[in-house]
PDB file of C-alpha atoms in Angstrom:
ATOM      1  CA  MET V 187      -8.310  -7.584  33.018  1.00  0.00           C
ATOM      2  CA  MET V 188      -6.144  -5.482  30.584  1.00  0.00           C
ATOM      3  CA  HIS V 189      -5.930  -2.763  33.511  1.00  0.00           C
ATOM      4  CA  SER V 190      -6.062  -4.822  36.587  1.00  0.00           C
ATOM      5  CA  ASP V 191      -3.872  -7.590  35.632  1.00  0.00           C
ATOM      6  CA  PRO V 192      -2.039  -6.966  32.302  1.00  0.00           C
ATOM      7  CA  VAL V 193       0.474  -9.803  32.759  1.00  0.00           C
ATOM      8  CA  ARG V 194      -2.216 -12.407  33.009  1.00  0.00           C
ATOM      9  CA  PHE V 195      -4.162 -10.884  30.052  1.00  0.00           C
ATOM     10  CA  LYS V 196      -1.123 -11.028  27.921  1.00  0.00           C
ATOM     11  CA  ASN V 197      -0.512 -14.642  28.951  1.00  0.00           C
ATOM     12  CA  LEU V 198      -4.092 -15.537  27.995  1.00  0.00           C
ATOM     13  CA  VAL V 199      -3.855 -13.789  24.686  1.00  0.00           C
ATOM     14  CA  GLN V 200      -0.664 -15.767  23.855  1.00  0.00           C
ATOM     15  CA  GLU V 201      -2.326 -19.039  25.025  1.00  0.00           C
ATOM     16  CA  SER V 202      -5.139 -18.341  22.601  1.00  0.00           C
ATOM     17  CA  LEU V 203      -2.728 -17.487  19.630  1.00  0.00           C
ATOM     18  CA  CYS V 204      -0.989 -20.755  20.331  1.00  0.00           C
ATOM     19  CA  ARG V 205      -4.406 -22.682  20.169  1.00  0.00           C
ATOM     20  CA  GLN V 206      -5.451 -20.836  16.951  1.00  0.00           C
ATOM     21  CA  ILE V 207      -2.083 -21.884  15.284  1.00  0.00           C
ATOM     22  CA  ALA V 208      -2.187 -25.428  16.475  1.00  0.00           C
ATOM     23  CA  ALA V 209      -5.838 -25.539  14.981  1.00  0.00           C
ATOM     24  CA  ILE V 210      -4.579 -23.852  11.671  1.00  0.00           C
ATOM     25  CA  ASN V 211      -1.635 -26.116  11.484  1.00  0.00           C
ATOM     26  CA  ARG V 212      -3.941 -29.242  11.705  1.00  0.00           C
ATOM     27  CA  LEU V 213      -6.571 -27.902   9.274  1.00  0.00           C
ATOM     28  CA  THR V 214      -3.825 -26.973   6.571  1.00  0.00           C
ATOM     29  CA  GLU V 215      -2.294 -30.442   6.591  1.00  0.00           C
ATOM     30  CA  LYS V 216      -2.554 -32.002   3.027  1.00  0.00           C
ATOM     31  CA  ASP V 217      -5.566 -34.400   3.796  1.00  0.00           C
ATOM     32  CA  LYS V 218      -7.433 -31.613   5.198  1.00  0.00           C
ATOM     33  CA  GLY V 219      -7.307 -28.980   2.343  1.00  0.00           C
ATOM     34  CA  MET V 220      -7.733 -25.697   4.283  1.00  0.00           C
ATOM     35  CA  TYR V 221      -5.827 -22.665   2.845  1.00  0.00           C
ATOM     36  CA  PHE V 222      -4.609 -20.051   5.003  1.00  0.00           C
ATOM     37  CA  PHE V 223      -2.923 -16.654   4.537  1.00  0.00           C
ATOM     38  CA  ASP V 224      -2.412 -13.888   6.923  1.00  0.00           C
ATOM     39  CA  TYR V 225      -4.027 -10.554   6.384  1.00  0.00           C
ATOM     40  CA  GLY V 226      -0.786  -8.695   7.657  1.00  0.00           C
ATOM     41  CA  ASN V 227      -2.181  -7.429  10.853  1.00  0.00           C
ATOM     42  CA  ALA V 228       0.578  -8.943  13.124  1.00  0.00           C
ATOM     43  CA  PHE V 229      -1.339 -12.029  13.743  1.00  0.00           C
ATOM     44  CA  LEU V 230       1.668 -14.315  12.471  1.00  0.00           C
ATOM     45  CA  LEU V 231       4.203 -12.048  14.247  1.00  0.00           C
ATOM     46  CA  GLU V 232       2.540 -12.269  17.551  1.00  0.00           C
ATOM     47  CA  SER V 233       1.721 -15.733  17.419  1.00  0.00           C
ATOM     48  CA  SER V 234       5.610 -16.448  16.829  1.00  0.00           C
ATOM     49  CA  ARG V 235       6.388 -14.331  19.865  1.00  0.00           C
ATOM     50  CA  ALA V 236       3.867 -16.493  21.875  1.00  0.00           C
ATOM     51  CA  GLY V 237       5.978 -19.550  20.988  1.00  0.00           C
ATOM     52  CA  ALA V 238       3.560 -20.952  18.435  1.00  0.00           C
ATOM     53  CA  ASP V 239       4.570 -23.410  15.692  1.00  0.00           C
ATOM     54  CA  VAL V 240       4.492 -20.772  13.005  1.00  0.00           C
ATOM     55  CA  LEU V 241       7.957 -20.531  11.672  1.00  0.00           C
ATOM     56  CA  LYS V 242       9.052 -21.670   8.284  1.00  0.00           C
ATOM     57  CA  GLU V 243      11.502 -24.432   8.683  1.00  0.00           C
ATOM     58  CA  GLY V 244      14.925 -23.143   8.500  1.00  0.00           C
ATOM     59  CA  SER V 245      13.957 -19.518   9.074  1.00  0.00           C
ATOM     60  CA  SER V 246      16.752 -17.136   9.589  1.00  0.00           C
ATOM     61  CA  ASN V 247      16.130 -14.223  11.672  1.00  0.00           C
ATOM     62  CA  SER V 248      18.706 -11.874   9.785  1.00  0.00           C
ATOM     63  CA  LEU V 249      15.746 -10.337   7.902  1.00  0.00           C
ATOM     64  CA  GLY V 250      13.020 -11.101  10.626  1.00  0.00           C
ATOM     65  CA  PRO V 251      11.134 -14.212  11.095  1.00  0.00           C
ATOM     66  CA  GLN V 252      10.209 -16.124   7.921  1.00  0.00           C
ATOM     67  CA  PHE V 253       6.628 -17.582   8.392  1.00  0.00           C
ATOM     68  CA  ARG V 254       5.341 -20.865   7.083  1.00  0.00           C
ATOM     69  CA  TYR V 255       1.992 -19.172   5.833  1.00  0.00           C
ATOM     70  CA  PRO V 256       1.882 -16.374   3.140  1.00  0.00           C
ATOM     71  CA  SER V 257       1.011 -12.824   3.938  1.00  0.00           C
ATOM     72  CA  TYR V 258      -1.553 -11.173   2.097  1.00  0.00           C
ATOM     73  CA  VAL V 259       0.617  -7.966   2.012  1.00  0.00           C
ATOM     74  CA  GLN V 260       3.915  -9.482   1.430  1.00  0.00           C
ATOM     75  CA  HIS V 261       3.045 -12.079  -1.218  1.00  0.00           C
ATOM     76  CA  ILE V 262       0.138 -10.437  -2.997  1.00  0.00           C
ATOM     77  CA  MET V 263       0.031  -6.592  -2.530  1.00  0.00           C
ATOM     78  CA  GLY V 264       3.792  -6.085  -2.343  1.00  0.00           C
ATOM     79  CA  ASP V 265       3.976  -6.551  -6.079  1.00  0.00           C
ATOM     80  CA  ILE V 266       0.978  -4.508  -6.630  1.00  0.00           C
ATOM     81  CA  PHE V 267       2.649  -1.702  -4.484  1.00  0.00           C
ATOM     82  CA  SER V 268       5.456  -1.883  -6.516  1.00  0.00           C
ATOM     83  CA  LEU V 269       3.678  -1.312  -9.735  1.00  0.00           C
ATOM     84  CA  GLY V 270       2.538   2.116  -8.060  1.00  0.00           C
ATOM     85  CA  PHE V 271      -0.874   0.984  -7.343  1.00  0.00           C
ATOM     86  CA  GLY V 272      -2.545   1.553  -4.050  1.00  0.00           C
ATOM     87  CA  PRO V 273      -5.589   2.791  -2.414  1.00  0.00           C
ATOM     88  CA  PHE V 274      -6.421   6.338  -3.863  1.00  0.00           C
ATOM     89  CA  ARG V 275      -9.163   8.230  -1.959  1.00  0.00           C
ATOM     90  CA  TRP V 276     -11.575  11.403  -2.353  1.00  0.00           C
ATOM     91  CA  VAL V 277     -14.347  12.912  -0.389  1.00  0.00           C
ATOM     92  CA  CYS V 278     -16.812  15.160  -1.982  1.00  0.00           C
ATOM     93  CA  THR V 279     -17.055  18.120   0.368  1.00  0.00           C
ATOM     94  CA  SER V 280     -20.370  19.197  -0.926  1.00  0.00           C
ATOM     95  CA  ALA V 281     -21.981  16.113   0.825  1.00  0.00           C
ATOM     96  CA  GLU V 282     -24.042  15.471  -2.172  1.00  0.00           C
ATOM     97  CA  ALA V 283     -24.579  11.928  -3.541  1.00  0.00           C
ATOM     98  CA  SER V 284     -24.897  13.374  -6.925  1.00  0.00           C
ATOM     99  CA  ASP V 285     -21.278  14.465  -6.715  1.00  0.00           C
ATOM    100  CA  LEU V 286     -20.023  11.185  -5.675  1.00  0.00           C
ATOM    101  CA  GLU V 287     -21.736   9.642  -8.521  1.00  0.00           C
ATOM    102  CA  CYS V 288     -20.464  12.135 -11.035  1.00  0.00           C
ATOM    103  CA  SER V 289     -16.805  11.511  -9.616  1.00  0.00           C
ATOM    104  CA  ASP V 290     -17.164   7.857 -10.127  1.00  0.00           C
ATOM    105  CA  ASP V 291     -18.266   8.578 -13.691  1.00  0.00           C
ATOM    106  CA  ILE V 292     -15.138  10.959 -14.086  1.00  0.00           C
ATOM    107  CA  ALA V 293     -12.722   8.293 -12.763  1.00  0.00           C
ATOM    108  CA  ALA V 294     -13.885   5.599 -14.742  1.00  0.00           C
ATOM    109  CA  SER V 295     -13.651   7.559 -17.857  1.00  0.00           C
ATOM    110  CA  VAL V 296     -10.110   8.712 -17.008  1.00  0.00           C
ATOM    111  CA  LEU V 297      -8.826   5.244 -16.416  1.00  0.00           C
ATOM    112  CA  GLU V 298     -10.323   4.031 -19.732  1.00  0.00           C
ATOM    113  CA  ASP V 299      -8.605   6.835 -21.576  1.00  0.00           C
ATOM    114  CA  ILE V 300      -5.429   5.907 -20.136  1.00  0.00           C
ATOM    115  CA  ILE V 301      -5.831   2.288 -21.287  1.00  0.00           C
ATOM    116  CA  ASN V 302      -6.557   3.385 -24.781  1.00  0.00           C
ATOM    117  CA  LYS V 303      -3.419   5.379 -24.953  1.00  0.00           C
ATOM    118  CA  GLY V 304      -1.421   2.152 -24.286  1.00  0.00           C
ATOM    119  CA  VAL V 305      -0.264   0.711 -20.959  1.00  0.00           C
ATOM    120  CA  THR V 306       1.553  -2.661 -20.088  1.00  0.00           C
ATOM    121  CA  GLU V 307      -0.536  -5.994 -19.588  1.00  0.00           C
ATOM    122  CA  LYS V 308       0.415  -5.876 -15.877  1.00  0.00           C
ATOM    123  CA  VAL V 309      -0.995  -2.364 -15.561  1.00  0.00           C
ATOM    124  CA  LYS V 310      -4.084  -2.807 -17.808  1.00  0.00           C
ATOM    125  CA  LEU V 311      -5.050  -5.774 -15.440  1.00  0.00           C
ATOM    126  CA  GLN V 312      -5.030  -3.438 -12.453  1.00  0.00           C
ATOM    127  CA  TYR V 313      -7.020  -0.628 -14.253  1.00  0.00           C
ATOM    128  CA  ASP V 314      -9.566  -3.347 -15.613  1.00  0.00           C
ATOM    129  CA  ASP V 315     -10.127  -4.514 -12.169  1.00  0.00           C
ATOM    130  CA  ASN V 316     -10.834  -0.882 -10.672  1.00  0.00           C
ATOM    131  CA  ILE V 317     -12.808   0.261 -13.675  1.00  0.00           C
ATOM    132  CA  ARG V 318     -15.256  -2.589 -12.888  1.00  0.00           C
ATOM    133  CA  TRP V 319     -15.182  -1.663  -9.346  1.00  0.00           C
ATOM    134  CA  ILE V 320     -15.831   2.001  -9.599  1.00  0.00           C
ATOM    135  CA  LYS V 321     -18.578   1.381 -12.192  1.00  0.00           C
ATOM    136  CA  GLU V 322     -20.405  -0.809  -9.824  1.00  0.00           C
ATOM    137  CA  ALA V 323     -19.637   1.131  -6.382  1.00  0.00           C
ATOM    138  CA  GLY V 324     -22.569   3.186  -6.608  1.00  0.00           C
ATOM    139  CA  ARG V 325     -25.279   0.408  -6.537  1.00  0.00           C
ATOM    140  CA  HIS V 326     -23.557  -1.299  -3.592  1.00  0.00           C
ATOM    141  CA  ASN V 327     -24.439   1.580  -1.368  1.00  0.00           C
ATOM    142  CA  MET V 328     -21.115   1.484   0.655  1.00  0.00           C
ATOM    143  CA  VAL V 329     -21.130   5.177   1.549  1.00  0.00           C
ATOM    144  CA  VAL V 330     -21.293   5.648   5.304  1.00  0.00           C
ATOM    145  CA  GLY V 331     -21.346   9.365   6.317  1.00  0.00           C
ATOM    146  CA  SER V 332     -19.183  11.190   4.047  1.00  0.00           C
ATOM    147  CA  GLN V 333     -19.664  11.146   0.211  1.00  0.00           C
ATOM    148  CA  ALA V 334     -16.240   9.104  -0.284  1.00  0.00           C
ATOM    149  CA  ARG V 335     -14.700   6.788  -2.344  1.00  0.00           C
ATOM    150  CA  ILE V 336     -11.559   4.586  -2.798  1.00  0.00           C
ATOM    151  CA  LEU V 337     -10.053   3.106  -5.820  1.00  0.00           C
ATOM    152  CA  TYR V 338      -6.635   1.626  -6.489  1.00  0.00           C
ATOM    153  CA  SER V 339      -4.511   3.640  -9.119  1.00  0.00           C
ATOM    154  CA  ASP V 340      -1.020   4.081 -10.036  1.00  0.00           C
ATOM    155  CA  GLN V 341       0.848   7.581 -10.445  1.00  0.00           C
ATOM    156  CA  THR V 342      -0.363   8.275 -13.752  1.00  0.00           C
ATOM    157  CA  GLY V 343      -4.086   7.367 -12.766  1.00  0.00           C
ATOM    158  CA  ARG V 344      -4.141   9.480  -9.709  1.00  0.00           C
ATOM    159  CA  ILE V 345      -2.638  12.402 -11.368  1.00  0.00           C
ATOM    160  CA  ALA V 346      -5.120  12.263 -14.188  1.00  0.00           C
ATOM    161  CA  ILE V 347      -8.198  11.699 -11.969  1.00  0.00           C
ATOM    162  CA  ALA V 348      -7.259  14.701  -9.669  1.00  0.00           C
ATOM    163  CA  LEU V 349      -6.759  16.876 -12.727  1.00  0.00           C
ATOM    164  CA  ALA V 350     -10.171  15.864 -13.826  1.00  0.00           C
ATOM    165  CA  PHE V 351     -11.748  16.322 -10.566  1.00  0.00           C
ATOM    166  CA  ASN V 352     -10.203  19.965 -10.214  1.00  0.00           C
ATOM    167  CA  ASP V 353     -11.580  20.708 -13.649  1.00  0.00           C
ATOM    168  CA  ALA V 354     -15.064  19.504 -12.744  1.00  0.00           C
ATOM    169  CA  VAL V 355     -14.862  21.716  -9.774  1.00  0.00           C
ATOM    170  CA  ARG V 356     -13.775  24.642 -11.811  1.00  0.00           C
ATOM    171  CA  THR V 357     -16.610  24.317 -14.502  1.00  0.00           C
ATOM    172  CA  GLY V 358     -19.156  23.654 -12.042  1.00  0.00           C
ATOM    173  CA  LYS V 359     -19.849  19.921 -12.856  1.00  0.00           C
ATOM    174  CA  LEU V 360     -19.198  19.159  -9.159  1.00  0.00           C
ATOM    175  CA  LYS V 361     -20.919  21.229  -6.689  1.00  0.00           C
ATOM    176  CA  GLY V 362     -17.807  21.552  -4.304  1.00  0.00           C
ATOM    177  CA  PRO V 363     -14.414  21.042  -3.879  1.00  0.00           C
ATOM    178  CA  VAL V 364     -12.918  17.456  -3.614  1.00  0.00           C
ATOM    179  CA  VAL V 365     -10.299  16.310  -1.160  1.00  0.00           C
ATOM    180  CA  ILE V 366      -7.851  13.617  -2.262  1.00  0.00           C
ATOM    181  CA  SER V 367      -5.738  11.531  -0.033  1.00  0.00           C
ATOM    182  CA  ARG V 368      -5.224   7.697   0.350  1.00  0.00           C
ATOM    183  CA  ASP V 369      -4.736   5.004   2.835  1.00  0.00           C
ATOM    184  CA  HIS V 370      -1.618   4.514   4.933  1.00  0.00           C
ATOM    185  CA  HIS V 371      -1.798   1.060   3.374  1.00  0.00           C
ATOM    186  CA  ASP V 372      -0.289   2.336   0.393  1.00  0.00           C
ATOM    187  CA  VAL V 373       2.981   2.347  -1.849  1.00  0.00           C
ATOM    188  CA  SER V 374       4.958   4.875  -0.057  1.00  0.00           C
ATOM    189  CA  GLY V 375       3.193   6.077   3.247  1.00  0.00           C
ATOM    190  CA  THR V 376       4.086   3.270   5.498  1.00  0.00           C
ATOM    191  CA  ASP V 377       7.176   1.646   6.926  1.00  0.00           C
ATOM    192  CA  SER V 378       6.061  -1.750   8.414  1.00  0.00           C
ATOM    193  CA  PRO V 379       8.428  -4.691   8.470  1.00  0.00           C
ATOM    194  CA  PHE V 380       5.705  -7.149   8.845  1.00  0.00           C
ATOM    195  CA  ARG V 381       3.072  -5.592   6.548  1.00  0.00           C
ATOM    196  CA  GLU V 382       3.468  -2.922   3.944  1.00  0.00           C
ATOM    197  CA  THR V 383       7.219  -3.268   3.493  1.00  0.00           C
ATOM    198  CA  SER V 384       7.575  -7.035   4.477  1.00  0.00           C
ATOM    199  CA  ASN V 385       8.453  -7.517   0.834  1.00  0.00           C
ATOM    200  CA  ILE V 386      11.517  -5.490   0.739  1.00  0.00           C
ATOM    201  CA  TYR V 387      14.468  -7.862   1.064  1.00  0.00           C
ATOM    202  CA  ASP V 388      17.487  -5.794   1.033  1.00  0.00           C
ATOM    203  CA  GLY V 389      17.758  -5.341   4.896  1.00  0.00           C
ATOM    204  CA  SER V 390      16.064  -1.979   4.951  1.00  0.00           C
ATOM    205  CA  THR V 391      12.776  -3.129   5.710  1.00  0.00           C
ATOM    206  CA  PHE V 392      13.381  -2.177   9.589  1.00  0.00           C
ATOM    207  CA  CYS V 393      14.071   1.441   8.511  1.00  0.00           C
ATOM    208  CA  ALA V 394      11.154   4.033   9.098  1.00  0.00           C
ATOM    209  CA  ASP V 395      12.636   6.713   6.819  1.00  0.00           C
ATOM    210  CA  MET V 396      10.017   6.388   3.741  1.00  0.00           C
ATOM    211  CA  SER V 397       6.958   7.468   5.593  1.00  0.00           C
ATOM    212  CA  VAL V 398       8.857  10.322   6.967  1.00  0.00           C
ATOM    213  CA  GLN V 399      10.149  11.407   3.828  1.00  0.00           C
ATOM    214  CA  ASN V 400       6.769  10.976   2.070  1.00  0.00           C
ATOM    215  CA  ALA V 401       4.938  13.230   4.545  1.00  0.00           C
ATOM    216  CA  ILE V 402       7.677  15.911   4.716  1.00  0.00           C
ATOM    217  CA  GLY V 403       7.957  15.647   1.012  1.00  0.00           C
ATOM    218  CA  ASP V 404       4.269  16.058   0.310  1.00  0.00           C
ATOM    219  CA  SER V 405       4.194  18.991   2.507  1.00  0.00           C
ATOM    220  CA  PHE V 406       6.933  20.916   0.413  1.00  0.00           C
ATOM    221  CA  ARG V 407       5.118  19.953  -2.705  1.00  0.00           C
ATOM    222  CA  GLY V 408       1.696  21.578  -1.880  1.00  0.00           C
ATOM    223  CA  ALA V 409      -0.306  19.288   0.186  1.00  0.00           C
ATOM    224  CA  THR V 410      -3.101  21.096   2.336  1.00  0.00           C
ATOM    225  CA  TRP V 411      -1.899  19.079   5.405  1.00  0.00           C
ATOM    226  CA  VAL V 412       0.258  16.052   6.245  1.00  0.00           C
ATOM    227  CA  ALA V 413       0.309  13.603   9.106  1.00  0.00           C
ATOM    228  CA  LEU V 414       2.956  11.513  10.586  1.00  0.00           C
ATOM    229  CA  HIS V 415       1.594   8.909  13.242  1.00  0.00           C
ATOM    230  CA  ASN V 416       2.408   5.567  14.425  1.00  0.00           C
ATOM    231  CA  GLY V 417       0.506   2.063  14.945  1.00  0.00           C
ATOM    232  CA  GLY V 418      -1.838   1.861  11.878  1.00  0.00           C
ATOM    233  CA  GLY V 419      -2.596  -1.592  11.289  1.00  0.00           C
ATOM    234  CA  VAL V 420      -0.253  -3.752  13.327  1.00  0.00           C
ATOM    235  CA  GLY V 421       0.217  -1.671  16.618  1.00  0.00           C
ATOM    236  CA  TRP V 422       2.407   0.985  18.356  1.00  0.00           C
ATOM    237  CA  GLY V 423       5.966   0.509  17.765  1.00  0.00           C
ATOM    238  CA  GLU V 424       5.441  -1.792  14.777  1.00  0.00           C
ATOM    239  CA  VAL V 425       4.873   0.744  11.848  1.00  0.00           C
ATOM    240  CA  THR V 426       5.502   4.524  11.058  1.00  0.00           C
ATOM    241  CA  ASN V 427       2.781   5.979   8.722  1.00  0.00           C
ATOM    242  CA  GLY V 428       2.813   9.280   6.713  1.00  0.00           C
ATOM    243  CA  GLY V 429      -0.304  10.816   5.126  1.00  0.00           C
ATOM    244  CA  PHE V 430      -1.562  13.626   3.475  1.00  0.00           C
ATOM    245  CA  GLY V 431      -4.764  15.638   2.434  1.00  0.00           C
ATOM    246  CA  LEU V 432      -5.082  17.846  -0.666  1.00  0.00           C
ATOM    247  CA  VAL V 433      -8.007  20.136  -1.504  1.00  0.00           C
ATOM    248  CA  LEU V 434      -9.033  20.487  -5.120  1.00  0.00           C
ATOM    249  CA  ASP V 435     -10.810  23.715  -5.308  1.00  0.00           C
ATOM    250  CA  GLY V 436     -10.809  24.268  -8.943  1.00  0.00           C
ATOM    251  CA  THR V 437      -7.837  26.668  -9.206  1.00  0.00           C
ATOM    252  CA  ASN V 438      -4.925  26.391 -11.465  1.00  0.00           C
ATOM    253  CA  ASP V 439      -2.814  26.212  -8.246  1.00  0.00           C
ATOM    254  CA  ALA V 440      -4.466  23.054  -7.415  1.00  0.00           C
ATOM    255  CA  ASP V 441      -3.613  21.433 -10.680  1.00  0.00           C
ATOM    256  CA  GLU V 442      -0.064  22.199  -9.869  1.00  0.00           C
ATOM    257  CA  ARG V 443      -0.055  21.008  -6.269  1.00  0.00           C
ATOM    258  CA  ALA V 444      -2.006  17.849  -7.479  1.00  0.00           C
ATOM    259  CA  LYS V 445       0.805  16.962 -10.071  1.00  0.00           C
ATOM    260  CA  CYS V 446       3.560  17.740  -7.630  1.00  0.00           C
ATOM    261  CA  VAL V 447       2.107  15.946  -4.561  1.00  0.00           C
ATOM    262  CA  LEU V 448       1.082  12.690  -6.097  1.00  0.00           C
ATOM    263  CA  SER V 449       4.159  12.234  -8.263  1.00  0.00           C
ATOM    264  CA  TRP V 450       6.324  12.326  -5.248  1.00  0.00           C
ATOM    265  CA  ASP V 451       3.726  10.359  -2.994  1.00  0.00           C
ATOM    266  CA  VAL V 452       3.818   7.453  -5.402  1.00  0.00           C
ATOM    267  CA  CYS V 453       7.349   7.679  -6.808  1.00  0.00           C
ATOM    268  CA  ASN V 454       9.090   7.786  -3.508  1.00  0.00           C
ATOM    269  CA  GLY V 455       7.812   4.262  -2.521  1.00  0.00           C
ATOM    270  CA  VAL V 456       8.226   2.712  -5.993  1.00  0.00           C
ATOM    271  CA  ALA V 457      11.995   4.067  -6.192  1.00  0.00           C
ATOM    272  CA  ARG V 458      12.597   2.471  -2.629  1.00  0.00           C
ATOM    273  CA  ARG V 459      11.041  -0.981  -3.809  1.00  0.00           C
ATOM    274  CA  CYS V 460      13.175  -0.737  -6.966  1.00  0.00           C
ATOM    275  CA  TRP V 461      16.339  -0.409  -5.109  1.00  0.00           C
ATOM    276  CA  SER V 462      15.467  -3.378  -2.804  1.00  0.00           C
ATOM    277  CA  GLY V 463      15.319  -5.411  -6.306  1.00  0.00           C
ATOM    278  CA  ASN V 464      11.725  -5.678  -7.058  1.00  0.00           C
ATOM    279  CA  ALA V 465      11.248  -6.113 -10.957  1.00  0.00           C
ATOM    280  CA  ASN V 466       7.900  -4.544 -11.037  1.00  0.00           C
ATOM    281  CA  ALA V 467       9.156  -1.452  -9.248  1.00  0.00           C
ATOM    282  CA  LYS V 468      12.292  -1.016 -11.373  1.00  0.00           C
ATOM    283  CA  GLU V 469      10.052  -1.148 -14.606  1.00  0.00           C
ATOM    284  CA  THR V 470       7.554   1.298 -13.250  1.00  0.00           C
ATOM    285  CA  ILE V 471      10.169   3.938 -12.245  1.00  0.00           C
ATOM    286  CA  GLN V 472      11.816   3.652 -15.555  1.00  0.00           C
ATOM    287  CA  GLN V 473       8.374   4.419 -17.176  1.00  0.00           C
ATOM    288  CA  ALA V 474       7.902   7.316 -14.713  1.00  0.00           C
ATOM    289  CA  MET V 475      11.370   8.807 -15.629  1.00  0.00           C
ATOM    290  CA  ASN V 476      10.716   8.408 -19.467  1.00  0.00           C
ATOM    291  CA  SER V 477       7.277  10.346 -18.956  1.00  0.00           C
ATOM    292  CA  ASP V 478       8.898  13.086 -16.702  1.00  0.00           C
ATOM    293  CA  PRO V 479      12.483  13.913 -17.842  1.00  0.00           C
ATOM    294  CA  LYS V 480      13.035  16.013 -14.528  1.00  0.00           C
ATOM    295  CA  LEU V 481      12.545  12.697 -12.574  1.00  0.00           C
ATOM    296  CA  LYS V 482      15.983  11.111 -11.825  1.00  0.00           C
ATOM    297  CA  VAL V 483      16.165   7.998  -9.981  1.00  0.00           C
ATOM    298  CA  THR V 484      19.320   5.963  -9.503  1.00  0.00           C
ATOM    299  CA  LEU V 485      18.709   2.382 -10.538  1.00  0.00           C
ATOM    300  CA  PRO V 486      20.148  -0.540  -8.681  1.00  0.00           C
ATOM    301  CA  ASN V 487      23.188  -2.773  -9.608  1.00  0.00           C
ATOM    302  CA  GLU V 488      21.834  -6.143  -9.750  1.00  0.00           C
ATOM    303  CA  VAL V 489      23.910  -8.731  -7.963  1.00  0.00           C
ATOM    304  CA  ASN V 490      23.454 -12.192  -9.792  1.00  0.00           C
ATOM    305  CA  ASP V 491      25.452 -14.086  -7.151  1.00  0.00           C
ATOM    306  CA  PRO V 492      23.177 -14.728  -4.149  1.00  0.00           C
ATOM    307  CA  ASP V 493      26.004 -15.872  -2.115  1.00  0.00           C
ATOM    308  CA  LEU V 494      28.313 -12.737  -2.523  1.00  0.00           C
ATOM    309  CA  LEU V 495      27.127 -10.937   0.471  1.00  0.00           C
ATOM    310  CA  ASP V 496      27.699 -13.899   2.790  1.00  0.00           C
ATOM    311  CA  ARG V 497      31.280 -14.453   1.464  1.00  0.00           C
ATOM    312  CA  VAL V 498      32.218 -10.677   1.629  1.00  0.00           C
ATOM    313  CA  LEU V 499      30.986 -10.738   5.446  1.00  0.00           C
ATOM    314  CA  ASN V 500      32.744 -13.914   6.229  1.00  0.00           C
ATOM    315  CA  ASP V 501      35.947 -12.525   5.051  1.00  0.00           C
ATOM    316  CA  LEU V 502      35.899  -9.593   7.289  1.00  0.00           C
TER     317      LEU V 502
END
């Protein structure tokens, strides 16, 4: 039907969305007790376009539609991204399960060392969760194909883990090189106004420059490859994604590349989130500048009067 009668197909999909929202609205009434949130895969957006009763009362379209239900990305992950945490990935190219197990141990040990040196309580909570995850990952047999792992970490953790992996390759502790990367669902790699950047409220959420700057910046800082693509997670035309891969082959050059790439790959997005007024991001980017004197990020001037912009625009 998608091919033979695309208009009818779209109409049927929209009718289905309206029925689903009607059922959700009924089940989330106070006397029913169901809690609903959107994963961020454009369900609420497409439901609103279909005419379903899903908009928040009094919603303004100046910054896009505001929905009556929370979004996993906007209301939960947004603040975690603003701390610099996101899905860091690696693949053991030896294809040996023993290498993946060794990499798990290395990652857990690195994060524990970082905690012992002192971190904020917000950051410690994230590290604690991910140390527990990585220590238990092996026994859950989640590997399908490649000997690969994913672990949420911030800039400090990603760089430290990458350097530890590279050293393990150098010394033969790991049998082969490790490729590091991340999901597009991350701090800096995606511009998606209804998902990854949906908690950016300064009006720039519809700009697609961060992901482009991310990919190009990674390429100049030593990534083995970069990718710039469209459609990840929410569909074509709704998102721009920038990604990278970096081979850790045990060389000193790989150490420098890892430090340069991962610093930019995370700080780029944290800075953008800081400029939009996110308190977690401002705290995080200030800590990053304290750790690296070469990093200079202009901090935003906070406006304490929420009606100032409206008054300025009305006077034009």
